[in-house]
Short mmCIF file of C-alpha atoms in Angstrom, two decimals:
data_model
loop_
_atom_site.label_atom_id
_atom_site.label_comp_id
_atom_site.label_asym_id
_atom_site.label_seq_id
_atom_site.Cartn_x
_atom_site.Cartn_y
_atom_site.Cartn_z
CA GLN A 1 -162.20 -2.32 24.49
CA GLU A 2 -161.98 0.41 27.12
CA GLY A 3 -163.26 3.94 26.86
CA VAL A 4 -163.99 6.91 29.08
CA ILE A 5 -167.38 8.57 29.47
CA LYS A 6 -166.78 11.96 27.91
CA GLU A 7 -170.20 13.47 28.48
CA PHE A 8 -173.78 12.53 29.23
CA HIS A 9 -176.92 14.62 28.64
CA GLU A 10 -179.44 13.51 31.28
CA ASP A 11 -182.27 15.50 29.70
CA LYS A 12 -181.74 13.80 26.33
CA GLY A 13 -180.80 10.34 27.62
CA TYR A 14 -177.57 9.94 25.66
CA GLY A 15 -173.86 10.68 25.82
CA PHE A 16 -170.46 9.95 24.28
CA VAL A 17 -167.56 7.62 25.06
CA THR A 18 -164.04 8.41 23.93
CA SER A 19 -160.61 6.75 23.73
CA LYS A 20 -157.49 7.01 21.57
CA ASP A 21 -158.58 3.92 19.59
CA ILE A 22 -162.10 5.21 19.03
CA LEU A 23 -160.81 8.58 17.85
CA ALA A 24 -158.16 6.96 15.60
CA ILE A 25 -160.70 4.66 13.94
CA LEU A 26 -163.84 6.81 13.83
CA GLY A 27 -162.40 10.29 14.03
CA LYS A 28 -165.06 11.17 16.62
CA ASP A 29 -166.48 10.03 19.95
CA LEU A 30 -168.86 7.09 20.14
CA PHE A 31 -172.55 7.64 20.89
CA TYR A 32 -174.42 5.71 23.63
CA ARG A 33 -177.85 5.75 25.27
CA LYS A 34 -178.44 5.61 29.02
CA CYS A 35 -179.60 1.99 28.79
CA ASP A 36 -176.40 0.98 26.93
CA LEU A 37 -173.97 1.56 29.80
CA PRO A 38 -174.39 1.08 33.56
CA VAL A 39 -172.68 4.38 34.43
CA ILE A 40 -173.15 7.91 33.13
CA THR A 41 -170.62 9.90 35.13
CA PRO A 42 -168.07 11.73 32.93
CA GLY A 43 -164.50 10.52 33.48
CA THR A 44 -165.54 6.95 34.38
CA VAL A 45 -163.62 4.18 32.58
CA VAL A 46 -165.96 1.62 30.97
CA ARG A 47 -165.53 -1.64 29.08
CA ILE A 48 -167.48 -1.41 25.84
CA ARG A 49 -168.13 -3.11 22.57
CA VAL A 50 -169.16 -1.33 19.39
CA GLU A 51 -172.45 -2.29 17.71
CA LEU A 52 -174.71 -1.01 14.97
CA ASP A 53 -178.03 0.42 16.15
CA GLN A 54 -181.36 -0.08 14.35
CA ASP A 55 -180.55 2.81 12.02
CA GLY A 56 -177.13 1.42 11.06
CA ARG A 57 -175.11 3.87 13.19
CA LEU A 58 -172.25 2.83 15.45
CA ARG A 59 -172.83 3.01 19.19
CA ALA A 60 -171.20 1.89 22.43
CA ARG A 61 -172.70 -0.88 24.57
CA ALA A 62 -171.48 -2.35 27.84
CA ALA A 63 -169.17 -5.27 27.04
CA GLU A 64 -171.24 -7.58 29.28
CA ALA A 65 -174.66 -6.52 27.93
CA PRO A 66 -176.69 -9.02 25.92
CA HIS A 67 -176.66 -8.41 22.18
CA ALA A 68 -179.71 -6.84 20.54
CA LYS A 69 -181.09 -5.41 23.78
CA LEU A 70 -183.67 -2.74 23.08
CA CYS A 71 -183.76 0.53 25.01
CA ARG A 72 -186.98 2.22 26.05
CA GLU A 73 -186.21 5.07 23.64
CA GLU A 74 -185.83 2.60 20.78
CA VAL A 75 -189.06 0.83 21.66
CA ILE A 76 -191.18 3.97 21.57
CA GLY A 77 -189.34 5.75 18.77
CA HIS A 78 -189.37 3.03 16.13
CA GLU A 79 -191.77 1.02 14.04
CA HIS A 80 -191.73 -2.72 14.74
CA VAL A 81 -192.89 -5.79 12.80
CA GLY A 82 -194.57 -8.71 14.49
CA ILE A 83 -197.17 -11.42 14.05
CA LEU A 84 -200.57 -11.30 15.70
CA LYS A 85 -200.42 -14.53 17.69
CA GLU A 86 -203.94 -14.31 19.10
CA TYR A 87 -206.83 -11.92 18.90
CA SER A 88 -210.42 -12.23 20.16
CA ALA A 89 -212.90 -9.66 18.90
CA ALA A 90 -215.36 -10.88 21.55
CA LYS A 91 -212.86 -10.25 24.38
CA GLY A 92 -211.61 -7.07 22.74
CA HIS A 93 -207.88 -7.83 22.95
CA GLY A 94 -205.03 -10.02 21.75
CA TYR A 95 -201.25 -10.26 21.65
CA LEU A 96 -198.46 -9.74 19.13
CA ASP A 97 -195.41 -11.96 18.87
CA HIS A 98 -192.24 -9.85 18.99
CA PRO A 99 -189.42 -11.61 20.93
CA GLY A 100 -187.31 -8.46 21.41
CA LEU A 101 -190.14 -6.44 22.93
CA GLU A 102 -191.31 -9.38 25.03
CA LYS A 103 -187.79 -9.89 26.36
CA LEU A 104 -187.46 -6.21 27.21
CA THR A 105 -190.86 -5.80 28.90
CA GLY A 106 -191.38 -9.31 30.27
CA ALA A 107 -194.80 -9.61 28.63
CA PRO A 108 -196.26 -10.01 25.14
CA VAL A 109 -197.34 -6.89 23.24
CA LEU A 110 -201.02 -6.16 23.99
CA VAL A 111 -203.41 -5.32 21.15
CA ASP A 112 -206.69 -3.66 22.19
CA LYS A 113 -209.95 -3.83 20.23
CA PHE A 114 -209.47 -0.43 18.62
CA HIS A 115 -206.10 -1.37 17.08
CA GLY A 116 -206.87 -5.06 16.47
CA TRP A 117 -210.08 -4.57 14.53
CA GLY A 118 -209.89 -6.14 11.08
CA PHE A 119 -206.83 -8.29 11.85
CA GLU A 120 -206.70 -12.02 12.52
CA ALA A 121 -204.26 -14.33 14.29
CA GLY A 122 -201.31 -14.98 12.00
CA ASP A 123 -201.37 -11.55 10.31
CA LYS A 124 -197.95 -9.90 9.96
CA VAL A 125 -198.19 -6.24 10.99
CA ARG A 126 -196.14 -3.07 11.37
CA PHE A 127 -196.79 -1.18 14.59
CA ARG A 128 -195.51 1.34 17.11
CA VAL A 129 -195.79 0.87 20.84
CA ASP A 130 -196.77 2.80 23.88
CA LEU A 131 -195.47 1.65 27.29
CA ASN A 132 -197.71 1.67 30.34
CA MET A 133 -196.59 2.45 33.91
CA ASP A 134 -195.29 -1.14 34.28
CA ASP A 135 -193.30 -0.83 31.02
CA HIS A 136 -195.60 -3.32 29.28
CA ALA A 137 -195.99 -2.65 25.56
CA ARG A 138 -199.32 -1.86 23.89
CA ALA A 139 -199.48 -1.83 20.09
CA ILE A 140 -200.61 1.40 18.43
CA SER A 141 -200.76 2.47 14.78
CA MET A 142 -201.02 -1.11 13.50
CA GLN A 143 -200.90 -1.56 9.72
CA PRO A 144 -200.55 -4.67 7.56
CA GLU A 145 -196.95 -5.49 6.71
CA GLN A 146 -196.10 -4.80 3.07
CA GLY A 147 -197.42 -7.65 0.94
CA SER A 148 -200.14 -8.59 3.48
CA ALA A 149 -203.86 -8.12 2.94
CA GLN A 150 -204.84 -4.49 3.41
CA ARG A 151 -206.99 -3.54 6.40
CA PRO A 152 -209.89 -1.20 5.72
CA SER A 153 -209.15 2.23 7.19
CA GLY A 154 -212.77 2.71 8.19
CA CYS A 155 -216.26 1.97 7.02
CA LYS A 156 -219.83 3.11 7.33
CA VAL A 157 -222.50 0.42 7.67
CA LEU A 158 -226.27 0.80 7.48
CA ALA A 159 -227.93 -2.00 9.43
CA ALA A 160 -230.72 -3.63 7.47
CA ASP A 161 -232.56 -4.89 10.54
CA ALA A 162 -232.52 -5.00 14.35
CA LEU A 163 -230.38 -8.16 14.47
CA ALA A 164 -227.62 -6.56 12.37
CA ALA A 165 -227.80 -3.39 14.48
CA ALA A 166 -227.46 -5.44 17.67
CA ALA A 167 -224.43 -7.26 16.28
CA LEU A 168 -222.78 -3.94 15.44
CA GLY A 169 -223.54 -2.48 18.86
CA ARG A 170 -221.53 -4.99 20.89
CA GLY A 171 -218.58 -2.70 21.52
CA GLY A 172 -216.94 -3.36 18.18
CA ALA A 173 -216.69 -7.12 18.69
CA GLY A 174 -219.91 -7.66 16.72
CA ALA A 175 -218.71 -5.40 13.92
CA ALA A 176 -215.49 -7.36 13.51
CA GLU A 177 -217.40 -10.66 13.46
CA LEU A 178 -219.95 -9.27 11.02
CA TRP A 179 -217.21 -7.91 8.75
CA ARG A 180 -215.44 -11.28 8.64
CA SER A 181 -218.56 -13.39 8.18
CA CYS A 182 -220.33 -11.44 5.44
CA GLN A 183 -217.84 -8.96 4.02
CA SER A 184 -218.94 -9.54 0.45
CA GLN A 185 -222.61 -8.98 1.30
CA LEU A 186 -222.25 -5.78 3.34
CA GLY A 187 -222.66 -2.41 1.74
CA VAL A 188 -219.74 -0.34 3.05
CA THR A 189 -218.14 2.95 2.21
CA LEU A 190 -214.39 2.92 2.76
CA ARG A 191 -212.80 6.25 3.59
#
């Protein structure tokens, strides 16, 4: 299908494609994001295909573009679901399995110790991402996926002795290990 770039708003990162067919079928112009089409100059003829976006709305994509490609705006602006494929409390980081994000950024989604605390490899989680300067994704706002075990939102621990205090003081890694190993024996206050 061919269309013509009607307008593009550089400051907002989106625009509209139009054609007689599009107007006849939809009754309006077709939305697109900057990453959907290789050109943004109004009046340019483009070959497009029509797809549903993540919110179920119609949008234009370049006819040659791979299906299900994610745009930067979609990555940051949406919640994602993935599986924690590895996490080391001792190292303070791990990685989430999310093929779409990995394909877009060229690297697995990083999970740091702050966001990974209380999760284990294999856990299914909902998360948002932040992109660094190299466009690599870092998971933020991680929560268990519905139906998964619930992660404590926070806790207060009184160390009974010096050994327990030392374990807790290892940059969070000790706390995660302690939580997993003796959860039923710790006195905690969840907030």
